[in-house]
Coordinates of C-alpha atoms in Angstrom, one line a residue:
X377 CA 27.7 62.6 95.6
X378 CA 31.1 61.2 97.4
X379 CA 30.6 58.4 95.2
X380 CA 33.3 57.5 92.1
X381 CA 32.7 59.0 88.7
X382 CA 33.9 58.2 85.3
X383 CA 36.3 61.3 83.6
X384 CA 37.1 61.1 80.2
X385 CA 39.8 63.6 78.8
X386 CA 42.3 65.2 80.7
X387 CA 41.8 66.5 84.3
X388 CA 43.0 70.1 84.8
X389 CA 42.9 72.0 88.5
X390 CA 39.7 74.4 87.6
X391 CA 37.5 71.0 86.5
X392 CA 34.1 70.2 89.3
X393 CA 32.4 67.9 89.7
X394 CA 29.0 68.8 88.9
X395 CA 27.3 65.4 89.9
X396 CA 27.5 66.7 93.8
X397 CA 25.0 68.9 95.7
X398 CA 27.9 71.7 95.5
X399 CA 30.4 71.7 92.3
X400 CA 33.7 70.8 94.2
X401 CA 37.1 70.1 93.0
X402 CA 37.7 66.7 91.1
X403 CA 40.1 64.3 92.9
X404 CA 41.3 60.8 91.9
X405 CA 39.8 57.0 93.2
X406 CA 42.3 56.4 95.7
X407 CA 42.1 56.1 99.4
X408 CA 44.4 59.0 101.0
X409 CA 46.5 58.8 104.3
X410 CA 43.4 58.7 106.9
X411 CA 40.7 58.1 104.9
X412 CA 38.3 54.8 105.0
X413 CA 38.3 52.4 101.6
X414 CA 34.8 52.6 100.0
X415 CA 33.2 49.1 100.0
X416 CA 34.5 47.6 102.9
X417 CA 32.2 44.8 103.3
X418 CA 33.1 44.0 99.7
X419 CA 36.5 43.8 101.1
X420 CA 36.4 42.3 103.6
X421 CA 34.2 39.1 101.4
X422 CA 36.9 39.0 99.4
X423 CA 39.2 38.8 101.8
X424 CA 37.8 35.4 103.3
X425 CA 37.5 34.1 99.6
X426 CA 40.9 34.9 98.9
X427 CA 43.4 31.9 97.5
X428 CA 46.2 34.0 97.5
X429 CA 46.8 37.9 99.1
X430 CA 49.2 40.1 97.5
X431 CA 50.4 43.1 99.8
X432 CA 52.3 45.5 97.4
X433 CA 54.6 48.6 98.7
X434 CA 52.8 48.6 101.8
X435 CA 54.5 50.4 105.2
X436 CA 51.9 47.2 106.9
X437 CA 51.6 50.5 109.7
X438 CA 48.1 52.2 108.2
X439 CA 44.4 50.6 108.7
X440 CA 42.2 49.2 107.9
X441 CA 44.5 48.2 105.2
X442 CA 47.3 46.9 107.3
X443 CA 45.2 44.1 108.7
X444 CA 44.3 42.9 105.3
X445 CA 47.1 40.4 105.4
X446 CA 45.8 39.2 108.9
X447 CA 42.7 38.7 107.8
X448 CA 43.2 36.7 105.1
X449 CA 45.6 34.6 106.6
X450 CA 42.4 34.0 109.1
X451 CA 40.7 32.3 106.1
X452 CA 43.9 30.2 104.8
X453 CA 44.7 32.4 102.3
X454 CA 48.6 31.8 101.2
X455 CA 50.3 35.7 101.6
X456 CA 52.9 37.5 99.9
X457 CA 54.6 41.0 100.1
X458 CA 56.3 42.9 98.0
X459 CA 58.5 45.9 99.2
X460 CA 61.9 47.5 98.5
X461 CA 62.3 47.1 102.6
X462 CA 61.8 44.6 104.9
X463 CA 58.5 45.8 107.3
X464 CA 57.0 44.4 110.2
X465 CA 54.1 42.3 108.0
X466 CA 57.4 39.7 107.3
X467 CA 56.1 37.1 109.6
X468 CA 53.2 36.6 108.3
X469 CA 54.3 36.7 104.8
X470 CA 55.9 34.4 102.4
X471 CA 58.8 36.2 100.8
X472 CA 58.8 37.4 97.7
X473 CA 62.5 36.8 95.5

């Protein structure tokens, strides 16, 4: 069905998911290298509604989501990042201590 599923108990490599047209392998709710967020629009509201944004172990180099600090700077949002390293998102962030 592409779309995310609750799994209780323990995930093992044989599991399918039999909610889809054709029983394929199970794979976690996270967005991979390449791949598109679900719920953009959603995002993208909350984004422009934001107080505060939080940018957490983040390479700032991958988007959409690297231009999720931008944009809610755009709608006054106060930012912060948090990273073992120093990336290239550091001037529009406060730092973090």
């Amino acid at each position: 069905s592409g779309q995310p599923r609750e799994w209780h108990g323990e995930v093992m490599p044989e599991d399918k998911c039999h909610c889809c047209q054709f029983p394929a392998p199970l794979r976690p709710h996270v967005v991979w290298f390449g791949e598109m967020p679900l719920g953009m629009d959603e995002i993208y509201m909350a984004l422009s509604m934001a107080d505060i944004f939080i940018a957490i172990g983040t390479s700032g180099h991958v988007y959409p989501a690297a231009g999720f600090v931008h944009e809610a700077k755009l709608h006054v949002a106060d930012t912060v990042q948090l990273n073992l390293e120093s990336i290239q998102l550091d001037s529009e962030v406060a730092a973090a201590p």
